Structure formats: structure tokens, C-alpha cells
mmCIF file of C-alpha atoms in Angstrom:
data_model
loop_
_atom_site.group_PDB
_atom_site.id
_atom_site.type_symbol
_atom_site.label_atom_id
_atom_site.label_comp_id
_atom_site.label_asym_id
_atom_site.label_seq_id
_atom_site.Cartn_x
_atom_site.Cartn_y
_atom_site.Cartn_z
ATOM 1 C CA UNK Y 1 6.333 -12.303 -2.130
ATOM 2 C CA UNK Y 2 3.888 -11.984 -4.663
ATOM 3 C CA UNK Y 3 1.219 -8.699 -5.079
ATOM 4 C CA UNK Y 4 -1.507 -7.509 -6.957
ATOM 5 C CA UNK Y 5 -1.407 -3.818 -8.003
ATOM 6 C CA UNK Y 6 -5.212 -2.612 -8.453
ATOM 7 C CA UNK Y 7 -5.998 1.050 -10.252
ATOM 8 C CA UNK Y 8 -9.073 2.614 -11.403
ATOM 9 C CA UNK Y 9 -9.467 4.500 -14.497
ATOM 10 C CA UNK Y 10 -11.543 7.730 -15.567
ATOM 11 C CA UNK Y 11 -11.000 10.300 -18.263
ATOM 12 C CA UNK Y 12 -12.897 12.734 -20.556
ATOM 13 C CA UNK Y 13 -12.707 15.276 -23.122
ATOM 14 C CA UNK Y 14 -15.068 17.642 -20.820
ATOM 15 C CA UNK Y 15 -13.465 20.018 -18.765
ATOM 16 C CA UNK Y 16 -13.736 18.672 -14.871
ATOM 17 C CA UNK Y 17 -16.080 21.515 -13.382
ATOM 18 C CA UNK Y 18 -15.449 20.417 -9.432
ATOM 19 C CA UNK Y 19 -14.952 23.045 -7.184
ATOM 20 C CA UNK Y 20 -11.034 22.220 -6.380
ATOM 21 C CA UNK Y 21 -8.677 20.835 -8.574
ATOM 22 C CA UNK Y 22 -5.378 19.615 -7.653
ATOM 23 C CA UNK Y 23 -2.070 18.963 -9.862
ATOM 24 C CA UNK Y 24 -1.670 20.091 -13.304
ATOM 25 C CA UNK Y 25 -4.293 19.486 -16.151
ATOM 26 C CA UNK Y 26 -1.802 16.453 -17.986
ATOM 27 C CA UNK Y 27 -2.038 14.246 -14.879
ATOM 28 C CA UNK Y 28 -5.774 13.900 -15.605
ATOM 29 C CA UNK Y 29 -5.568 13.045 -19.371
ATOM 30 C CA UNK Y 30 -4.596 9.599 -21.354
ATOM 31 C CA UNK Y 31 -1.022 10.586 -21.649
ATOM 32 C CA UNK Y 32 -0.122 10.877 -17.680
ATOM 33 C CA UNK Y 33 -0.765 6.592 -18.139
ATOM 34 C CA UNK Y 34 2.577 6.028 -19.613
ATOM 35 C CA UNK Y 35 4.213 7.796 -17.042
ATOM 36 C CA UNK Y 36 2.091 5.984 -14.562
ATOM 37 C CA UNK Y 37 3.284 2.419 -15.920
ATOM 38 C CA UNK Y 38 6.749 3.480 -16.767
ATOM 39 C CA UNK Y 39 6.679 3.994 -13.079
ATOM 40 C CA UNK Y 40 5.006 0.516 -12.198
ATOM 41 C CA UNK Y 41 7.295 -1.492 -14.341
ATOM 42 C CA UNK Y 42 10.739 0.371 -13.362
ATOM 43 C CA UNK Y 43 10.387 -0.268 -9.415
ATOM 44 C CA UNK Y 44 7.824 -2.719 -8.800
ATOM 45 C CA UNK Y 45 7.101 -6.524 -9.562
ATOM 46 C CA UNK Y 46 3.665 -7.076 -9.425
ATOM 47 C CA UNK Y 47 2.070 -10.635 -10.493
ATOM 48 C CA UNK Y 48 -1.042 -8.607 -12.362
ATOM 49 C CA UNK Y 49 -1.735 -5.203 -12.818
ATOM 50 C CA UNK Y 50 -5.684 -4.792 -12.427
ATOM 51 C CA UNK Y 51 -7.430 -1.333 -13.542
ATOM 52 C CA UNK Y 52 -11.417 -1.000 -13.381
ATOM 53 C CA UNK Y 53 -12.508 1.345 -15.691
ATOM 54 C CA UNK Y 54 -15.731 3.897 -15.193
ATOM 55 C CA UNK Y 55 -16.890 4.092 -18.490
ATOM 56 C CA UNK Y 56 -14.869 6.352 -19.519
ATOM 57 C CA UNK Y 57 -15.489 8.380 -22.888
ATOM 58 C CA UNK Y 58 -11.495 8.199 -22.942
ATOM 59 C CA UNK Y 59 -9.083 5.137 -22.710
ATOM 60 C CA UNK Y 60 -5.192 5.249 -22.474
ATOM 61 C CA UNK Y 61 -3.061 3.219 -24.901
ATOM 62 C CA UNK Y 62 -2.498 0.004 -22.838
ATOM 63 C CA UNK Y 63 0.949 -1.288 -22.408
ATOM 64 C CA UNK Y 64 2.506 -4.433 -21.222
ATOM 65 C CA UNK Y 65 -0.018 -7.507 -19.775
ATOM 66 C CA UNK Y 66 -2.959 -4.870 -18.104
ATOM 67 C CA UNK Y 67 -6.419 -6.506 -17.484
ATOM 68 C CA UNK Y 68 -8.449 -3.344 -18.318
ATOM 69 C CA UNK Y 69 -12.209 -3.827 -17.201
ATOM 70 C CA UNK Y 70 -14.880 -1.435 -17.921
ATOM 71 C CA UNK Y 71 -17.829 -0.980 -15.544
ATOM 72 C CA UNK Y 72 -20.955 0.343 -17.493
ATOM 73 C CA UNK Y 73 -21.359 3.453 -15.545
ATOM 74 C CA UNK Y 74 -19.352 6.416 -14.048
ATOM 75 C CA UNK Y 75 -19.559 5.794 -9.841
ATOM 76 C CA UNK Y 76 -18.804 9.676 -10.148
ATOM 77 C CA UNK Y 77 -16.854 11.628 -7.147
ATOM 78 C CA UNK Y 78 -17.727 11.491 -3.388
ATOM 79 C CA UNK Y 79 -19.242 14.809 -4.372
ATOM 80 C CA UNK Y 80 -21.432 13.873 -7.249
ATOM 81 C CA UNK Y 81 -22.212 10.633 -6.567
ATOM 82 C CA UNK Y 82 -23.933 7.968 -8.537
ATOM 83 C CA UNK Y 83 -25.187 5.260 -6.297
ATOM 84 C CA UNK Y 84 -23.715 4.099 -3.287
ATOM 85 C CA UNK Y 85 -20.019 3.709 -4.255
ATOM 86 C CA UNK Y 86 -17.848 6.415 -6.244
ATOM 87 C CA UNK Y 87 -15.970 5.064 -9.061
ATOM 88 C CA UNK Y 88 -12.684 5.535 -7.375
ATOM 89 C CA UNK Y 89 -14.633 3.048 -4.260
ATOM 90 C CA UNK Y 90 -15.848 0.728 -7.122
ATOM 91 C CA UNK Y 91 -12.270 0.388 -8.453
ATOM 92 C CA UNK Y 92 -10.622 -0.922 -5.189
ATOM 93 C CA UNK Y 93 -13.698 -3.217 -4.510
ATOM 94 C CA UNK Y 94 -13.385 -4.977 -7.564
ATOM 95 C CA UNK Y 95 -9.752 -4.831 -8.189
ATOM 96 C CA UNK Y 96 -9.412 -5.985 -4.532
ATOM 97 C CA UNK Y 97 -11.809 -9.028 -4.622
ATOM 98 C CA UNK Y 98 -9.494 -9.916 -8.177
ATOM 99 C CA UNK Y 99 -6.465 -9.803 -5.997
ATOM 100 C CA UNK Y 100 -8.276 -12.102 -3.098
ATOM 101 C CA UNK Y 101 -9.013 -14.561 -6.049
ATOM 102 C CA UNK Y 102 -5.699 -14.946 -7.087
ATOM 103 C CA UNK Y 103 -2.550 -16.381 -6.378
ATOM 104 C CA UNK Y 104 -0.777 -13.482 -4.428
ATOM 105 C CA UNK Y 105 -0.009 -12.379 -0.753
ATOM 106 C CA UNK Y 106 -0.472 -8.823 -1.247
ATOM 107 C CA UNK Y 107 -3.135 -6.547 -2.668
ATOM 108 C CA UNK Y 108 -1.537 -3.087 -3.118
ATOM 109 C CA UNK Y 109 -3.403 0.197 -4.958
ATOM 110 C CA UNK Y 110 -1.976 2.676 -6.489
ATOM 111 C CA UNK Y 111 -4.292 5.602 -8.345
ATOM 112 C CA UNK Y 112 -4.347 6.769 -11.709
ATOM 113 C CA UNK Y 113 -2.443 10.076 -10.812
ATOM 114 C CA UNK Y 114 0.096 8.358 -8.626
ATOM 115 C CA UNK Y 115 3.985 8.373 -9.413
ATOM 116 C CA UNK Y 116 5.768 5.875 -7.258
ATOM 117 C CA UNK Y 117 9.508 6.000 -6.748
ATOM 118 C CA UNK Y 118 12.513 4.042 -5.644
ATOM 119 C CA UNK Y 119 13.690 0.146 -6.318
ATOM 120 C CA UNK Y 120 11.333 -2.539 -4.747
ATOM 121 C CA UNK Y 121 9.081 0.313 -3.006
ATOM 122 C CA UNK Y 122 6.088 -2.231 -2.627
ATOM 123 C CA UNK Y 123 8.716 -4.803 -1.278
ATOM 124 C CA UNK Y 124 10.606 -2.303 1.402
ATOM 125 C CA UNK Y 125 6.753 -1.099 2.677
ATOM 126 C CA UNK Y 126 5.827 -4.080 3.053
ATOM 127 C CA UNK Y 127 9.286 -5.115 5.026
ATOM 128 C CA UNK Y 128 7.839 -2.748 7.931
ATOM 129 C CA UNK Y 129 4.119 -3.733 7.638
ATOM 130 C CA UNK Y 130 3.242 -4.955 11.564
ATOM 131 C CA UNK Y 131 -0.271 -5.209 10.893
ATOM 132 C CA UNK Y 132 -2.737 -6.251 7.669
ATOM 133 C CA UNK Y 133 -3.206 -3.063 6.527
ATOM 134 C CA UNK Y 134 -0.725 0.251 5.773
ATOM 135 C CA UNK Y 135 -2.096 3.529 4.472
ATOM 136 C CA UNK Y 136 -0.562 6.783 3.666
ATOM 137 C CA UNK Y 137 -0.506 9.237 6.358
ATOM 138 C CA UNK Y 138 -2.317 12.488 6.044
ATOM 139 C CA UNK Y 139 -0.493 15.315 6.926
ATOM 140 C CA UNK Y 140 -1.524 18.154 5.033
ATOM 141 C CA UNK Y 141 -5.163 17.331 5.032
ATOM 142 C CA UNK Y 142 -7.555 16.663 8.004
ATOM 143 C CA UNK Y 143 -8.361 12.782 7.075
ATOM 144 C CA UNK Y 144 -7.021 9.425 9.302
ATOM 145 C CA UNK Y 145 -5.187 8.087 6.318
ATOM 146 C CA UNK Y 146 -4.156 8.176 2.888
ATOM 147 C CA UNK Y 147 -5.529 6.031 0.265
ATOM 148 C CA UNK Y 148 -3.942 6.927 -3.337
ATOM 149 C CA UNK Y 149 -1.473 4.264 -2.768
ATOM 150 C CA UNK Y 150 -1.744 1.487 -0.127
ATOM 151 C CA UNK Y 151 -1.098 -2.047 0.733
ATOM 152 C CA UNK Y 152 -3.574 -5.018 2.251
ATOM 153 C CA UNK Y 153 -2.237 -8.432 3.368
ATOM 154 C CA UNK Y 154 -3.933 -11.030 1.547
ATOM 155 C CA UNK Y 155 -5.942 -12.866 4.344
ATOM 156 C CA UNK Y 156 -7.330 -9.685 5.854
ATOM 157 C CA UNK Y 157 -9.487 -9.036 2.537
ATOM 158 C CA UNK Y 158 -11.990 -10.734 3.558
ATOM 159 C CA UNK Y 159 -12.775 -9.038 6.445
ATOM 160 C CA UNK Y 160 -11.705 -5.671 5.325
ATOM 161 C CA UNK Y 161 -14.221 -6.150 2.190
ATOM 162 C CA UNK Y 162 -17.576 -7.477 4.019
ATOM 163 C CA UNK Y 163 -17.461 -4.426 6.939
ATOM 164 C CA UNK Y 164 -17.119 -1.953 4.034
ATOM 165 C CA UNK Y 165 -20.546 -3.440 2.746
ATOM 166 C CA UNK Y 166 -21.994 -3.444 6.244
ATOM 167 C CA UNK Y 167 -21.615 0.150 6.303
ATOM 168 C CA UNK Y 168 -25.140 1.483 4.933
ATOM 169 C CA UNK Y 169 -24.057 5.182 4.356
ATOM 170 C CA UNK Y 170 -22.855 6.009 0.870
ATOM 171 C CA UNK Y 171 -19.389 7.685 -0.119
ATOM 172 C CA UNK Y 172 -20.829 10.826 0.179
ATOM 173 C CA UNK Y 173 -22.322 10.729 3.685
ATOM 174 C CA UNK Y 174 -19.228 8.242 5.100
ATOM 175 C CA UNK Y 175 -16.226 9.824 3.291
ATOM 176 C CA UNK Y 176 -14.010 6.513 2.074
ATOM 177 C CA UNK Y 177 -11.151 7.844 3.990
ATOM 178 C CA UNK Y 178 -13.032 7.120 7.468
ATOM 179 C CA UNK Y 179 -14.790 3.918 6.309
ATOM 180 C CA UNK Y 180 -11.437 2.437 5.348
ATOM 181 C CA UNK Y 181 -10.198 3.428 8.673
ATOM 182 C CA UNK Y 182 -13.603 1.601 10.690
ATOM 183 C CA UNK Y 183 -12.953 -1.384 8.688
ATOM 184 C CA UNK Y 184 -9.668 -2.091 9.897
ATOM 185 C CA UNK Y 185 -11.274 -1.677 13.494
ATOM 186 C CA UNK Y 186 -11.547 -4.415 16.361
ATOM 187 C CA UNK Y 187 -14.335 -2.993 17.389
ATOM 188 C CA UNK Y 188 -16.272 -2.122 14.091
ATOM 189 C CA UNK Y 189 -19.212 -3.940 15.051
ATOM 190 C CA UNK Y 190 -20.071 -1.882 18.385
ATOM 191 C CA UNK Y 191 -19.214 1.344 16.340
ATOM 192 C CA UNK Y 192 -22.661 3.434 15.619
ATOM 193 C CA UNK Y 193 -21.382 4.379 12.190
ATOM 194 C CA UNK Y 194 -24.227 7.493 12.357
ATOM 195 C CA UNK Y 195 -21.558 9.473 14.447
ATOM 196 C CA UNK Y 196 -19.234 9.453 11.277
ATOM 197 C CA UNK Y 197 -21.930 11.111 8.589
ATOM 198 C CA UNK Y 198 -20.987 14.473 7.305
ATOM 199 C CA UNK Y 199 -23.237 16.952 8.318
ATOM 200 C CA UNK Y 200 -25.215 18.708 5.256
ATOM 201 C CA UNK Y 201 -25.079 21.773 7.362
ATOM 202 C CA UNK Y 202 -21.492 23.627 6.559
ATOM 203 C CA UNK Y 203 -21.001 24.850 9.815
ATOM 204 C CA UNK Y 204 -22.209 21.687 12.100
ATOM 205 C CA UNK Y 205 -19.711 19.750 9.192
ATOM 206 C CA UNK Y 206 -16.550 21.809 9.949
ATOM 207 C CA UNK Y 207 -16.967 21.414 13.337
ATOM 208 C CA UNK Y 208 -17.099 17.704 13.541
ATOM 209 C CA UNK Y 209 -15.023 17.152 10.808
ATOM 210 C CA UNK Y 210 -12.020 16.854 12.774
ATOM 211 C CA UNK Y 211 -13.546 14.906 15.752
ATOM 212 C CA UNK Y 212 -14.929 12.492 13.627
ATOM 213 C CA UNK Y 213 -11.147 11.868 11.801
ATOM 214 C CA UNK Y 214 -9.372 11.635 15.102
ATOM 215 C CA UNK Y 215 -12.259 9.145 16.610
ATOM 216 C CA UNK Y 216 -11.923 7.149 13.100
ATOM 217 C CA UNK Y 217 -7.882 7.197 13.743
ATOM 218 C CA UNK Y 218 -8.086 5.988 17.537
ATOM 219 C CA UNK Y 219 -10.651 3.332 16.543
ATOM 220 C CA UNK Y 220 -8.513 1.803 13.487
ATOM 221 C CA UNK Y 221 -5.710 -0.721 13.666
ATOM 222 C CA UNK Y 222 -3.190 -0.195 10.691
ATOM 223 C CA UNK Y 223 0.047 1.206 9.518
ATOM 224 C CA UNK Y 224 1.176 3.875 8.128
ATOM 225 C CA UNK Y 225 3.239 3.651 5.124
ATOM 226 C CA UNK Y 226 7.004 4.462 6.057
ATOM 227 C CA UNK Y 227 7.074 6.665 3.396
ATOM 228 C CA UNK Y 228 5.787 9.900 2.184
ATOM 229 C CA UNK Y 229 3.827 11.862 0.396
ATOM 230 C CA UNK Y 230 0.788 11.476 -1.473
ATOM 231 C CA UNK Y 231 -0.936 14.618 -1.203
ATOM 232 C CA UNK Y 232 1.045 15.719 1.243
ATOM 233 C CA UNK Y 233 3.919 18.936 0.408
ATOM 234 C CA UNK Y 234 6.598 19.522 0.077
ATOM 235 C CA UNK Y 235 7.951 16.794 -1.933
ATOM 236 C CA UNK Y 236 11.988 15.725 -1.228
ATOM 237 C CA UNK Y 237 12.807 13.970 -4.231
ATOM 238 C CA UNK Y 238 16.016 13.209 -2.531
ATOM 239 C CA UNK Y 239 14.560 10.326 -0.599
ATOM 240 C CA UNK Y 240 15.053 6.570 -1.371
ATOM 241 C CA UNK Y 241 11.667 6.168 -1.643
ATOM 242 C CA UNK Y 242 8.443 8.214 -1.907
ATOM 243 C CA UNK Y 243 5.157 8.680 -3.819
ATOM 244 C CA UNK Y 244 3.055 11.520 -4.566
ATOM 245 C CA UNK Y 245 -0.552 12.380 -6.435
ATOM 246 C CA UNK Y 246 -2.074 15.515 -7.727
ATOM 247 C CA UNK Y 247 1.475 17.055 -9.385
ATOM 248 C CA UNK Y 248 2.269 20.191 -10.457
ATOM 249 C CA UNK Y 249 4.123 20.363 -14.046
ATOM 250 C CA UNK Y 250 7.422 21.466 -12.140
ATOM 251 C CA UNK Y 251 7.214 18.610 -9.687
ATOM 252 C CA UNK Y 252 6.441 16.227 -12.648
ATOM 253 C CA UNK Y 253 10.134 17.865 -14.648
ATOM 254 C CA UNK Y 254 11.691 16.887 -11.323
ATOM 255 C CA UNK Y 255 10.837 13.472 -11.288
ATOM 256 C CA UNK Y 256 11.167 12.743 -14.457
ATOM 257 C CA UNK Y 257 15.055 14.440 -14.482
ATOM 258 C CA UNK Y 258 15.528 12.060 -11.563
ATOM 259 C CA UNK Y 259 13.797 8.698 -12.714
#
């Protein structure tokens, strides 16, 4: 069984001025990287690690056989977008079409902020994978799926890949959470993908918010990832396996007593 593991990369010296932030300031500097590999090379086995870089002002000390591309602009956050794509979009579309031009069966990404633990993790999700694609699933947070770590068989890239650029609406109208989900759908091409915009007025957007996530959840056809977390809380580092994003600096101590 042979995988790809794709990752994007951004980091700055500026202080991040979104709205919410999530996890403790050292998982978004250079630093949290080693932690992020150390992670990689201790429980998985991939054939190529793949990270697609915004332009970042900041690069982490590279380790190990990484191919480290940099894209000449910052894709920015669903929120402040630059184009059509955010930079976390533009780092699974590239590192994904890498992964469909190589010699593997697998494409699996896992983010920048993601720790993953347990022996052969990759290996024992994909040992309960019934269908091309498995996701995280969303709990805590009103979205169809998880995508901060998540696996794609091989021959579905294709596919997957040219319905994501048949959907005209950028990240920030179509949140990538619900276009992943429509691209894994038999019946993506009779799907008016107007229904799924986010409303610019905050009242109309709360409202549909949740319709639009279940309707995006009915209509797609994956897995969920038999394990948890992601952003999801609380955390039970007592489990064989599991993977989480956005940690605090006590949950980060307790992993890395455990790892």
C-alpha cells in the first residue's frame, strides 16, 4: 500500500488579526513543524511527503526527503480571500494532482497544525475505507465533514479534482467543507450549486447554514474516518489512534508525555 501525504504551508512574523483563533500561538509558528514531522515519520510510511507553500515570509527548517514548493502568492483564508481558491484549497489541489502523478494508491492530507497518533494510522483508516473517499467527522462544528486530515483512493482523483473546478463559486461563497462533500456526489451534476452559497446577509446565513450542511451530507458518498478528533473536544489521548488540530499548550504537554 503505498500513499502520498500532501500539506500546505503558511507562516508570518505578523500577528494573525482574524476574528477567531483556535489552539495556542506555537502551533502557528516554524517550530510546531518538527513536531508535525516527528509525528509523520514515527507512525506513518508515506512514499513522498508533498507541502505547497503560500509564499510565506516564514519557512520551517526542512527535515528528512520534503518536496517544499512555493506558490508566488498567499491564496489567503476563506475569509480574506485572494482569488478563487484559499491557500489551504491551493495546497490540496496541487499536492493532490502530485499524488495522482505518482506511483501510489493513496493520496492522504494532513494540515500544518495537525498531530497524528498511533502505529500505521494511515494504514488502519484505510483498512475500513468502503468507499474512495474518508473525511473527518464534524462533531463540534456545524460542517458535513472534516478536512485537516483525510484520505482519497487513488483512481477517484480524477473525478474528485475536475467537479471541484466545475464549481464556479469561490472558497468564500462555497465554503471547501461543502464543495468537498458535492464532489464526492453521484449526483453532482444535477446539483444547482447556487443553493449552497453563503448568504452575505448574517441572519439569512445562520439560518441556512445548517440546511445547506445536512443537504451537502445527504448528497455526498464517503466515509468517515474511524477515528477522532480534529477539531472536535474533548481529546482521549487514551485511544489507539486519533488526531487533532488547533491545540491548546496543555493538550500539546499531553501528547508529547505520551508520544
Amino acid at each position: 500500500m503505498k500513499y502520498i501525504i500532501g500539506s500546505g504551508w503558511w507562516c508570518s512574523t505578523e500577528k494573525d488579526t482574524r476574528e477567531k483563533l483556535y489552539g495556542d500561538e506555537i502551533i502557528r509558528g516554524p517550530a510546531f513543524h518538527k513536531e508535525w514531522y516527528n509525528a509523520i515519520t514515527k507512525f506513518t510510511s508515506p512514499e513522498r511527503i508533498y507541502i505547497v507553500d503560500s509564499n510565506s515570509p516564514v519557512v520551517p527548517d526542512l527535515e528528512g526527503s520534503i518536496n517544499f514548493v512555493s506558490l508566488n502568492e498567499n491564496g489567503g483564508h476563506s475569509t480574506s480571500l485572494k482569488g478563487k481558491y484559499s491557500g489551504w484549497m491551493r495546497s490540496v489541489l496541487h499536492s493532490m494532482s502530485y499524488a495522482q502523478n505518482c506511483d501510489c494508491d493513496y493520496y492522504v492530507y494532513v494540515e500544518q497544525d495537525v498531530l497524528l497518533f498511533g502505529d500505521g494510522i494511515i494504514e488502519h483508516c484505510i483498512k475500513h475505507m468502503s468507499k474512495p473517499y474518508a473525511f473527518g467527522k464534524c462533531n463540534d462544528f456545524n460542517n458535513p465533514l472534516q478536512q485537516s486530515f483525510f484520505i482519497i483512493k487513488k483512481e477517484a482523483i480524477d473525478k474528485f479534482l475536475a467537479r471541484i473546478y466545475l464549481i464556479d463559486f469561490d472558497d468564500s461563497q462555497i465554503s471547501p467543507e461543502k464543495k468537498f462533500a458535492l464532489a464526492t456526489s453521484p449526483f453532482f451534476n444535477f446539483v444547482p450549486k447556487f443553493l449552497f452559497v453563503a448568504s452575505k446577509n448574517k441572519f439569512l446565513k445562520r439560518l441556512f447554514w445548517r440546511l445547506q450542511n445536512k443537504v451537502c451530507t445527504l448528497l455526498g458518498r464517503y466515509d468517515y474516518l474511524p477515528i477522532g478528533y480534529g477539531r472536535d473536544r474533548p481529546i482521549n489521548m487514551q485511544d489507539d489512534f486519533f488526531y487533532f488540530q488547533h491545540a491548546s499548550q496543555s493538550e500539546l504537554s499531553q501528547y508529547l508525555k505520551i508520544k
